[in-house]
PDB file of C-alpha atoms and ligand atoms in Angstrom:
ATOM      1  CA  MET A   1    -137.400-151.721 -34.486  1.00 98.00           C
ATOM      2  CA  ARG A   2    -136.561-148.550 -32.574  1.00 98.00           C
ATOM      3  CA  GLN A   3    -133.149-148.291 -34.270  1.00 98.00           C
ATOM      4  CA  SER A   4    -134.728-148.682 -37.730  1.00 98.00           C
ATOM      5  CA  SER A   5    -137.174-145.882 -36.894  1.00 98.00           C
ATOM      6  CA  VAL A   6    -134.386-143.640 -35.589  1.00 98.00           C
ATOM      7  CA  ASP A   7    -132.455-144.259 -38.844  1.00 98.00           C
ATOM      8  CA  LEU A   8    -135.484-143.438 -40.988  1.00 98.00           C
ATOM      9  CA  LYS A   9    -136.248-140.280 -39.052  1.00 97.00           C
ATOM     10  CA  SER A  10    -132.678-139.029 -38.967  1.00 98.00           C
ATOM     11  CA  SER A  11    -132.584-139.266 -42.753  1.00 98.00           C
ATOM     12  CA  GLY A  12    -135.755-137.129 -42.854  1.00 98.00           C
ATOM     13  CA  ARG A  13    -138.109-139.927 -43.894  1.00 98.00           C
ATOM     14  CA  SER A  14    -141.664-140.182 -42.576  1.00 98.00           C
ATOM     15  CA  ILE A  15    -143.115-143.368 -41.097  1.00 99.00           C
ATOM     16  CA  GLY A  16    -146.655-144.629 -41.659  1.00 99.00           C
ATOM     17  CA  PHE A  17    -147.644-147.321 -39.165  1.00 99.00           C
ATOM     18  CA  VAL A  18    -150.302-150.039 -39.362  1.00 99.00           C
ATOM     19  CA  PRO A  19    -150.702-151.939 -36.069  1.00 99.00           C
ATOM     20  CA  THR A  20    -152.497-155.282 -36.488  1.00 98.00           C
ATOM     21  CA  MET A  21    -153.036-158.629 -34.840  1.00 98.00           C
ATOM     22  CA  GLY A  22    -152.366-160.430 -38.120  1.00 98.00           C
ATOM     23  CA  ALA A  23    -154.591-162.795 -40.132  1.00 98.00           C
ATOM     24  CA  LEU A  24    -154.363-159.996 -42.674  1.00 98.00           C
ATOM     25  CA  HIS A  25    -157.292-159.293 -44.997  1.00 98.00           C
ATOM     26  CA  GLY A  26    -158.417-156.647 -47.480  1.00 98.00           C
ATOM     27  CA  GLY A  27    -159.102-154.152 -44.686  1.00 98.00           C
ATOM     28  CA  HIS A  28    -155.492-154.335 -43.513  1.00 98.00           C
ATOM     29  CA  VAL A  29    -154.253-154.105 -47.103  1.00 98.00           C
ATOM     30  CA  SER A  30    -156.161-150.838 -47.579  1.00 98.00           C
ATOM     31  CA  LEU A  31    -154.457-149.431 -44.448  1.00 99.00           C
ATOM     32  CA  ILE A  32    -151.033-150.507 -45.705  1.00 99.00           C
ATOM     33  CA  ASN A  33    -151.716-148.985 -49.143  1.00 98.00           C
ATOM     34  CA  GLU A  34    -152.639-145.671 -47.536  1.00 98.00           C
ATOM     35  CA  ALA A  35    -149.578-145.775 -45.247  1.00 99.00           C
ATOM     36  CA  LYS A  36    -147.385-146.352 -48.289  1.00 98.00           C
ATOM     37  CA  LYS A  37    -149.041-143.630 -50.324  1.00 98.00           C
ATOM     38  CA  CYS A  38    -148.647-140.905 -47.696  1.00 98.00           C
ATOM     39  CA  ASN A  39    -145.301-141.764 -46.063  1.00 98.00           C
ATOM     40  CA  ASP A  40    -141.732-142.613 -47.047  1.00 98.00           C
ATOM     41  CA  ALA A  41    -141.793-145.925 -45.190  1.00 98.00           C
ATOM     42  CA  ALA A  42    -144.605-148.247 -44.100  1.00 98.00           C
ATOM     43  CA  VAL A  43    -144.248-150.247 -40.883  1.00 99.00           C
ATOM     44  CA  LEU A  44    -146.639-153.122 -40.149  1.00 99.00           C
ATOM     45  CA  SER A  45    -146.793-154.747 -36.729  1.00 99.00           C
ATOM     46  CA  ILE A  46    -148.388-158.107 -36.027  1.00 99.00           C
ATOM     47  CA  PHE A  47    -148.955-158.855 -32.372  1.00 98.00           C
ATOM     48  CA  VAL A  48    -151.896-160.711 -30.861  1.00 98.00           C
ATOM     49  CA  ASN A  49    -152.142-158.616 -27.735  1.00 98.00           C
ATOM     50  CA  PRO A  50    -153.044-160.721 -24.680  1.00 98.00           C
ATOM     51  CA  THR A  51    -154.097-157.765 -22.510  1.00 98.00           C
ATOM     52  CA  GLN A  52    -157.079-156.896 -24.708  1.00 98.00           C
ATOM     53  CA  PHE A  53    -158.650-160.340 -24.312  1.00 98.00           C
ATOM     54  CA  ALA A  54    -160.542-161.299 -21.167  1.00 98.00           C
ATOM     55  CA  PRO A  55    -160.230-164.817 -19.755  1.00 97.00           C
ATOM     56  CA  GLY A  56    -162.566-167.052 -21.782  1.00 95.00           C
ATOM     57  CA  GLU A  57    -162.304-164.890 -24.930  1.00 97.00           C
ATOM     58  CA  ASP A  58    -160.555-166.081 -28.085  1.00 97.00           C
ATOM     59  CA  TYR A  59    -156.890-165.166 -27.356  1.00 98.00           C
ATOM     60  CA  ASN A  60    -155.681-168.740 -27.810  1.00 97.00           C
ATOM     61  CA  SER A  61    -157.791-169.497 -30.856  1.00 96.00           C
ATOM     62  CA  TYR A  62    -157.315-166.087 -32.520  1.00 97.00           C
ATOM     63  CA  PRO A  63    -156.311-166.827 -36.151  1.00 97.00           C
ATOM     64  CA  ARG A  64    -152.528-166.816 -36.598  1.00 97.00           C
ATOM     65  CA  ASP A  65    -150.956-167.381 -40.006  1.00 97.00           C
ATOM     66  CA  ILE A  66    -147.637-165.652 -39.957  1.00 98.00           C
ATOM     67  CA  GLU A  67    -146.291-167.245 -43.157  1.00 98.00           C
ATOM     68  CA  ARG A  68    -149.281-166.032 -45.177  1.00 98.00           C
ATOM     69  CA  ASP A  69    -149.089-162.611 -43.492  1.00 98.00           C
ATOM     70  CA  LYS A  70    -145.411-162.297 -44.432  1.00 98.00           C
ATOM     71  CA  ILE A  71    -146.353-162.856 -48.082  1.00 98.00           C
ATOM     72  CA  THR A  72    -149.137-160.240 -47.865  1.00 98.00           C
ATOM     73  CA  ALA A  73    -146.710-157.795 -46.231  1.00 98.00           C
ATOM     74  CA  SER A  74    -144.159-158.291 -48.957  1.00 98.00           C
ATOM     75  CA  ASP A  75    -146.752-158.179 -51.771  1.00 98.00           C
ATOM     76  CA  THR A  76    -148.143-154.881 -50.461  1.00 98.00           C
ATOM     77  CA  GLY A  77    -144.665-153.365 -50.152  1.00 98.00           C
ATOM     78  CA  VAL A  78    -144.403-153.110 -46.361  1.00 98.00           C
ATOM     79  CA  ASP A  79    -140.925-151.748 -45.582  1.00 98.00           C
ATOM     80  CA  ILE A  80    -140.615-153.075 -42.043  1.00 98.00           C
ATOM     81  CA  LEU A  81    -142.565-155.939 -40.479  1.00 98.00           C
ATOM     82  CA  PHE A  82    -142.428-155.798 -36.681  1.00 98.00           C
ATOM     83  CA  LEU A  83    -143.248-159.062 -34.896  1.00 98.00           C
ATOM     84  CA  PRO A  84    -142.678-158.630 -31.167  1.00 98.00           C
ATOM     85  CA  SER A  85    -143.279-161.525 -28.791  1.00 98.00           C
ATOM     86  CA  ALA A  86    -145.589-161.370 -25.769  1.00 98.00           C
ATOM     87  CA  ASP A  87    -142.545-161.697 -23.476  1.00 98.00           C
ATOM     88  CA  GLU A  88    -140.887-158.696 -25.097  1.00 98.00           C
ATOM     89  CA  MET A  89    -144.018-156.565 -24.903  1.00 98.00           C
ATOM     90  CA  TYR A  90    -145.005-157.657 -21.395  1.00 98.00           C
ATOM     91  CA  PRO A  91    -141.904-158.782 -19.524  1.00 98.00           C
ATOM     92  CA  GLU A  92    -142.283-160.093 -16.010  1.00 98.00           C
ATOM     93  CA  GLY A  93    -143.296-157.329 -13.624  1.00 98.00           C
ATOM     94  CA  PHE A  94    -145.169-155.251 -16.229  1.00 98.00           C
ATOM     95  CA  LYS A  95    -147.537-153.011 -14.262  1.00 98.00           C
ATOM     96  CA  THR A  96    -148.447-149.903 -16.285  1.00 98.00           C
ATOM     97  CA  PHE A  97    -151.699-149.526 -18.196  1.00 98.00           C
ATOM     98  CA  VAL A  98    -153.408-146.723 -20.104  1.00 98.00           C
ATOM     99  CA  ASN A  99    -157.053-146.106 -19.296  1.00 98.00           C
ATOM    100  CA  VAL A 100    -159.098-143.806 -21.523  1.00 98.00           C
ATOM    101  CA  GLU A 101    -162.208-142.938 -19.543  1.00 98.00           C
ATOM    102  CA  GLY A 102    -165.726-142.133 -20.789  1.00 97.00           C
ATOM    103  CA  ILE A 103    -165.857-143.354 -24.379  1.00 98.00           C
ATOM    104  CA  THR A 104    -164.646-146.804 -23.317  1.00 98.00           C
ATOM    105  CA  GLU A 105    -167.653-147.358 -21.070  1.00 98.00           C
ATOM    106  CA  SER A 106    -170.411-147.753 -23.673  1.00 98.00           C
ATOM    107  CA  LEU A 107    -170.887-150.055 -26.703  1.00 98.00           C
ATOM    108  CA  CYS A 108    -168.218-152.801 -26.648  1.00 98.00           C
ATOM    109  CA  GLY A 109    -166.855-151.484 -23.335  1.00 98.00           C
ATOM    110  CA  ARG A 110    -170.032-152.692 -21.581  1.00 98.00           C
ATOM    111  CA  PHE A 111    -169.429-156.247 -22.763  1.00 98.00           C
ATOM    112  CA  ARG A 112    -165.615-156.239 -22.739  1.00 98.00           C
ATOM    113  CA  PRO A 113    -164.789-154.032 -19.721  1.00 96.00           C
ATOM    114  CA  ARG A 114    -160.975-154.371 -19.864  1.00 95.00           C
ATOM    115  CA  HIS A 115    -160.623-154.544 -23.616  1.00 98.00           C
ATOM    116  CA  PHE A 116    -159.836-150.901 -24.398  1.00 98.00           C
ATOM    117  CA  LYS A 117    -157.348-150.635 -21.556  1.00 98.00           C
ATOM    118  CA  GLY A 118    -155.396-153.419 -23.247  1.00 98.00           C
ATOM    119  CA  VAL A 119    -155.765-151.773 -26.660  1.00 99.00           C
ATOM    120  CA  ALA A 120    -154.676-148.302 -25.480  1.00 99.00           C
ATOM    121  CA  THR A 121    -151.727-149.758 -23.584  1.00 99.00           C
ATOM    122  CA  VAL A 122    -150.382-151.822 -26.460  1.00 99.00           C
ATOM    123  CA  VAL A 123    -150.977-149.062 -29.023  1.00 99.00           C
ATOM    124  CA  LEU A 124    -149.066-146.551 -26.884  1.00 99.00           C
ATOM    125  CA  LYS A 125    -146.217-149.044 -26.455  1.00 99.00           C
ATOM    126  CA  LEU A 126    -146.151-149.706 -30.211  1.00 99.00           C
ATOM    127  CA  PHE A 127    -146.201-145.953 -30.919  1.00 99.00           C
ATOM    128  CA  ASN A 128    -143.255-145.432 -28.574  1.00 98.00           C
ATOM    129  CA  ILE A 129    -141.293-148.195 -30.262  1.00 98.00           C
ATOM    130  CA  VAL A 130    -142.157-147.422 -33.902  1.00 98.00           C
ATOM    131  CA  MET A 131    -142.288-143.604 -33.533  1.00 98.00           C
ATOM    132  CA  PRO A 132    -144.623-143.128 -36.510  1.00 98.00           C
ATOM    133  CA  ASP A 133    -145.652-139.827 -38.059  1.00 98.00           C
ATOM    134  CA  ARG A 134    -149.033-141.280 -39.007  1.00 99.00           C
ATOM    135  CA  ALA A 135    -150.916-144.389 -37.856  1.00 99.00           C
ATOM    136  CA  TYR A 136    -153.794-146.089 -39.665  1.00 99.00           C
ATOM    137  CA  PHE A 137    -156.861-147.768 -38.149  1.00 99.00           C
ATOM    138  CA  GLY A 138    -160.022-149.192 -39.716  1.00 98.00           C
ATOM    139  CA  GLU A 139    -163.369-147.528 -39.070  1.00 98.00           C
ATOM    140  CA  LYS A 140    -164.956-150.945 -38.525  1.00 98.00           C
ATOM    141  CA  ASP A 141    -163.465-150.708 -35.023  1.00 98.00           C
ATOM    142  CA  TYR A 142    -164.981-147.243 -34.612  1.00 98.00           C
ATOM    143  CA  GLN A 143    -164.779-147.154 -30.809  1.00 98.00           C
ATOM    144  CA  GLN A 144    -161.142-148.272 -30.910  1.00 98.00           C
ATOM    145  CA  LEU A 145    -160.361-145.501 -33.393  1.00 99.00           C
ATOM    146  CA  LEU A 146    -161.960-142.943 -31.077  1.00 98.00           C
ATOM    147  CA  VAL A 147    -160.077-144.329 -28.058  1.00 99.00           C
ATOM    148  CA  VAL A 148    -156.744-144.076 -29.883  1.00 99.00           C
ATOM    149  CA  LYS A 149    -157.507-140.522 -31.048  1.00 99.00           C
ATOM    150  CA  LYS A 150    -158.434-139.497 -27.493  1.00 98.00           C
ATOM    151  CA  MET A 151    -155.289-141.056 -26.041  1.00 99.00           C
ATOM    152  CA  VAL A 152    -153.117-139.294 -28.633  1.00 99.00           C
ATOM    153  CA  LYS A 153    -154.762-135.953 -27.846  1.00 98.00           C
ATOM    154  CA  ASP A 154    -154.770-136.334 -24.055  1.00 98.00           C
ATOM    155  CA  LEU A 155    -151.182-137.584 -23.860  1.00 98.00           C
ATOM    156  CA  ASN A 156    -149.823-135.036 -26.381  1.00 98.00           C
ATOM    157  CA  LEU A 157    -148.484-137.600 -28.829  1.00 98.00           C
ATOM    158  CA  ASP A 158    -147.218-136.079 -32.063  1.00 98.00           C
ATOM    159  CA  ILE A 159    -148.879-138.685 -34.292  1.00 98.00           C
ATOM    160  CA  GLU A 160    -151.607-138.208 -36.869  1.00 99.00           C
ATOM    161  CA  ILE A 161    -154.341-140.852 -36.529  1.00 99.00           C
ATOM    162  CA  LYS A 162    -156.021-141.770 -39.775  1.00 98.00           C
ATOM    163  CA  GLY A 163    -159.327-143.660 -39.840  1.00 98.00           C
ATOM    164  CA  MET A 164    -159.946-145.600 -43.033  1.00 98.00           C
ATOM    165  CA  PRO A 165    -163.299-146.827 -44.422  1.00 98.00           C
ATOM    166  CA  THR A 166    -164.457-150.356 -43.662  1.00 98.00           C
ATOM    167  CA  ILE A 167    -163.723-152.798 -46.472  1.00 98.00           C
ATOM    168  CA  ARG A 168    -166.567-155.214 -47.181  1.00 98.00           C
ATOM    169  CA  GLU A 169    -167.039-158.574 -48.833  1.00 98.00           C
ATOM    170  CA  TRP A 170    -169.172-158.669 -51.990  1.00 98.00           C
ATOM    171  CA  ASP A 171    -172.343-159.217 -49.928  1.00 98.00           C
ATOM    172  CA  GLY A 172    -171.712-156.435 -47.428  1.00 98.00           C
ATOM    173  CA  LEU A 173    -170.069-158.350 -44.560  1.00 98.00           C
ATOM    174  CA  ALA A 174    -167.324-156.178 -43.033  1.00 98.00           C
ATOM    175  CA  MET A 175    -163.917-157.810 -43.435  1.00 98.00           C
ATOM    176  CA  SER A 176    -162.571-159.119 -40.136  1.00 98.00           C
ATOM    177  CA  SER A 177    -159.994-161.685 -39.089  1.00 97.00           C
ATOM    178  CA  ARG A 178    -162.773-163.319 -37.061  1.00 98.00           C
ATOM    179  CA  ASN A 179    -164.898-164.016 -40.173  1.00 98.00           C
ATOM    180  CA  GLY A 180    -162.720-167.093 -40.600  1.00 97.00           C
ATOM    181  CA  TYR A 181    -164.427-168.659 -37.548  1.00 97.00           C
ATOM    182  CA  LEU A 182    -167.809-168.742 -39.336  1.00 98.00           C
ATOM    183  CA  ASN A 183    -169.105-171.965 -40.856  1.00 98.00           C
ATOM    184  CA  ARG A 184    -171.052-171.809 -44.107  1.00 98.00           C
ATOM    185  CA  LYS A 185    -174.455-171.271 -42.479  1.00 98.00           C
ATOM    186  CA  GLU A 186    -173.103-168.691 -40.026  1.00 98.00           C
ATOM    187  CA  ARG A 187    -171.344-166.859 -42.836  1.00 98.00           C
ATOM    188  CA  ILE A 188    -174.754-166.329 -44.481  1.00 98.00           C
ATOM    189  CA  SER A 189    -176.308-165.176 -41.175  1.00 98.00           C
ATOM    190  CA  ALA A 190    -173.426-162.750 -40.637  1.00 98.00           C
ATOM    191  CA  VAL A 191    -174.616-160.592 -43.533  1.00 98.00           C
ATOM    192  CA  SER A 192    -177.489-159.530 -41.258  1.00 98.00           C
ATOM    193  CA  LEU A 193    -175.187-157.012 -39.521  1.00 98.00           C
ATOM    194  CA  SER A 194    -174.648-154.959 -42.665  1.00 98.00           C
ATOM    195  CA  THR A 195    -178.269-155.503 -43.726  1.00 98.00           C
ATOM    196  CA  ALA A 196    -179.419-154.037 -40.390  1.00 99.00           C
ATOM    197  CA  LEU A 197    -177.130-151.044 -40.932  1.00 99.00           C
ATOM    198  CA  LYS A 198    -178.490-150.534 -44.440  1.00 98.00           C
ATOM    199  CA  THR A 199    -182.007-150.650 -42.945  1.00 98.00           C
ATOM    200  CA  SER A 200    -181.041-147.863 -40.526  1.00 98.00           C
ATOM    201  CA  GLN A 201    -179.681-145.737 -43.368  1.00 98.00           C
ATOM    202  CA  GLU A 202    -182.798-146.311 -45.455  1.00 98.00           C
ATOM    203  CA  MET A 203    -185.044-145.329 -42.551  1.00 98.00           C
ATOM    204  CA  VAL A 204    -183.140-142.083 -41.992  1.00 98.00           C
ATOM    205  CA  LYS A 205    -183.325-141.389 -45.722  1.00 98.00           C
ATOM    206  CA  ASN A 206    -187.090-141.857 -45.431  1.00 97.00           C
ATOM    207  CA  ASP A 207    -187.214-139.225 -42.666  1.00 97.00           C
ATOM    208  CA  GLU A 208    -187.339-141.487 -39.606  1.00 98.00           C
ATOM    209  CA  ARG A 209    -185.466-139.694 -36.800  1.00 98.00           C
ATOM    210  CA  ARG A 210    -186.440-141.740 -33.727  1.00 98.00           C
ATOM    211  CA  ALA A 211    -183.566-143.960 -32.614  1.00 98.00           C
ATOM    212  CA  GLU A 212    -185.897-146.387 -30.835  1.00 98.00           C
ATOM    213  CA  LYS A 213    -187.882-147.038 -34.025  1.00 98.00           C
ATOM    214  CA  ILE A 214    -184.747-147.563 -36.084  1.00 98.00           C
ATOM    215  CA  ILE A 215    -183.183-149.878 -33.489  1.00 98.00           C
ATOM    216  CA  GLY A 216    -186.443-151.865 -33.409  1.00 98.00           C
ATOM    217  CA  GLU A 217    -186.236-152.516 -37.156  1.00 98.00           C
ATOM    218  CA  MET A 218    -182.542-153.387 -36.939  1.00 99.00           C
ATOM    219  CA  GLU A 219    -183.338-155.885 -34.185  1.00 98.00           C
ATOM    220  CA  LYS A 220    -185.916-157.534 -36.425  1.00 98.00           C
ATOM    221  CA  VAL A 221    -183.318-158.019 -39.175  1.00 98.00           C
ATOM    222  CA  ILE A 222    -180.847-159.640 -36.773  1.00 98.00           C
ATOM    223  CA  ASN A 223    -183.417-161.712 -34.882  1.00 98.00           C
ATOM    224  CA  ASN A 224    -184.508-163.220 -38.181  1.00 98.00           C
ATOM    225  CA  GLU A 225    -181.299-165.247 -38.060  1.00 98.00           C
ATOM    226  CA  ASP A 226    -181.419-168.259 -35.729  1.00 96.00           C
ATOM    227  CA  ALA A 227    -177.673-168.233 -35.112  1.00 96.00           C
ATOM    228  CA  ALA A 228    -177.594-164.525 -34.176  1.00 98.00           C
ATOM    229  CA  LYS A 229    -177.637-163.081 -30.672  1.00 98.00           C
ATOM    230  CA  ILE A 230    -177.449-159.321 -30.201  1.00 98.00           C
ATOM    231  CA  ASP A 231    -174.932-157.914 -27.697  1.00 98.00           C
ATOM    232  CA  TYR A 232    -176.024-154.367 -28.469  1.00 98.00           C
ATOM    233  CA  ILE A 233    -177.455-152.121 -31.131  1.00 98.00           C
ATOM    234  CA  SER A 234    -176.858-148.455 -30.474  1.00 98.00           C
ATOM    235  CA  ILE A 235    -177.588-145.159 -32.137  1.00 98.00           C
ATOM    236  CA  CYS A 236    -175.318-142.683 -30.523  1.00 98.00           C
ATOM    237  CA  ASP A 237    -173.359-139.484 -30.847  1.00 98.00           C
ATOM    238  CA  PRO A 238    -170.351-140.204 -33.102  1.00 98.00           C
ATOM    239  CA  ASP A 239    -167.981-138.241 -30.818  1.00 98.00           C
ATOM    240  CA  THR A 240    -169.130-139.124 -27.293  1.00 98.00           C
ATOM    241  CA  LEU A 241    -170.795-142.491 -28.060  1.00 98.00           C
ATOM    242  CA  LYS A 242    -173.677-141.467 -25.795  1.00 98.00           C
ATOM    243  CA  ASP A 243    -177.070-142.840 -26.862  1.00 98.00           C
ATOM    244  CA  ILE A 244    -179.319-140.380 -28.640  1.00 98.00           C
ATOM    245  CA  GLU A 245    -183.105-140.413 -28.936  1.00 98.00           C
ATOM    246  CA  ILE A 246    -183.662-138.216 -31.990  1.00 98.00           C
ATOM    247  CA  ILE A 247    -181.196-137.935 -34.848  1.00 98.00           C
ATOM    248  CA  ASP A 248    -180.985-134.301 -35.793  1.00 94.00           C
ATOM    249  CA  ASN A 249    -177.690-134.175 -37.602  1.00 94.00           C
ATOM    250  CA  ARG A 250    -175.188-137.043 -37.548  1.00 97.00           C
ATOM    251  CA  ALA A 251    -175.318-140.261 -35.561  1.00 98.00           C
ATOM    252  CA  LEU A 252    -173.400-143.502 -35.351  1.00 98.00           C
ATOM    253  CA  ALA A 253    -175.318-146.745 -35.724  1.00 99.00           C
ATOM    254  CA  ALA A 254    -173.188-149.478 -34.139  1.00 99.00           C
ATOM    255  CA  LEU A 255    -173.836-153.085 -33.312  1.00 99.00           C
ATOM    256  CA  ALA A 256    -172.197-156.182 -31.913  1.00 99.00           C
ATOM    257  CA  VAL A 257    -173.765-159.541 -32.634  1.00 98.00           C
ATOM    258  CA  ARG A 258    -172.758-163.080 -31.796  1.00 98.00           C
ATOM    259  CA  ILE A 259    -173.136-165.416 -34.740  1.00 98.00           C
ATOM    260  CA  GLY A 260    -172.779-168.783 -33.102  1.00 98.00           C
ATOM    261  CA  LYS A 261    -169.596-168.358 -31.046  1.00 97.00           C
ATOM    262  CA  THR A 262    -168.214-165.538 -33.191  1.00 98.00           C
ATOM    263  CA  ARG A 263    -168.659-161.964 -32.002  1.00 98.00           C
ATOM    264  CA  LEU A 264    -168.838-159.516 -34.901  1.00 98.00           C
ATOM    265  CA  ILE A 265    -169.104-155.724 -34.896  1.00 98.00           C
ATOM    266  CA  ASP A 266    -170.015-153.199 -37.551  1.00 99.00           C
ATOM    267  CA  ASN A 267    -171.205-149.599 -37.790  1.00 99.00           C
ATOM    268  CA  CYS A 268    -172.195-146.804 -40.134  1.00 98.00           C
ATOM    269  CA  ILE A 269    -172.796-143.099 -39.975  1.00 98.00           C
ATOM    270  CA  LEU A 270    -176.395-141.878 -40.228  1.00 98.00           C
ATOM    271  CA  GLU A 271    -176.664-138.454 -41.727  1.00 97.00           C
ATOM    272  CA  VAL A 272    -179.702-136.202 -41.915  1.00 95.00           C
ATOM    273  CA  LYS A 273    -179.489-134.300 -45.179  1.00 84.00           C
TER     274      LYS A 273
HETATM  275  O1  PAF B 301    -157.425-153.640 -34.225  1.00 67.08           O
HETATM  276  C1  PAF B 301    -156.518-154.417 -33.882  1.00 67.08           C
HETATM  277  O2  PAF B 301    -156.074-155.271 -34.642  1.00 67.08           O
HETATM  278  C2  PAF B 301    -155.947-154.323 -32.486  1.00 67.08           C
HETATM  279  O3  PAF B 301    -156.919-153.968 -31.566  1.00 67.08           O
HETATM  280  C3  PAF B 301    -154.710-153.391 -32.387  1.00 67.08           C
HETATM  281  C4  PAF B 301    -155.068-151.955 -32.728  1.00 67.08           C
HETATM  282  C5  PAF B 301    -153.619-153.867 -33.321  1.00 67.08           C
HETATM  283  C6  PAF B 301    -154.163-153.408 -30.955  1.00 67.08           C
HETATM  284  O4  PAF B 301    -153.800-154.681 -30.566  1.00 67.08           O
END
């Protein structure tokens, strides 16, 4: 992989990079399309990263369908598909981790305390191997996007990080590799995440500024679903992820909800016009 990147760069070609854990869906395809549009070569990595899963989470059951992913990669015109193994990425004796402080402590960080350390570490490793000019991440994983941006800034990496809009199913459910875990009933309940977000946007449009009030209504939408259990609903500053009480400009509404055994996340920006 490194040699291919060196060859591309020495011939003056730019590299757009899309890191993924596979089970590719429309969200990934939109990242690949953007990487292709804005760079000379598009690199896609597929690696289910063990260090971002805690014991008891879904590392072993995480959807893996490499043959289908290879077809998607070729259909979307990916130039290089990078498929490292866990042994290559984390050989025996691996001891170095990247820890982005502050923004990793709220939202998902409260429920998955080591998750972002694993994400930042693997993303930095992938960046060092692929040497991209630009890298593409979905805004569905808003906190992850912020963590990667902060790491790139703090560690002086010469890589442009591009956040791309969440791609949704016809009924509003944010596309995610984990949607495949949902049975038919759960799939219907899962729409409540985007419905709750729409409720928050409507309330702000109707001049409600109090976060507590908005969160209360969002909770009602989610709690209407028997299969749903809220991990968190937060209205926070979109840069620091600190909770806010009154929305006076822009805020992030973010939530994580368990639908049966499947943990889903989603978010939207609330803007006061
Ligand atoms: O968003 C993902 O798929 C993963 O967290 C990432 C960025 C590929 C790191 O493993």
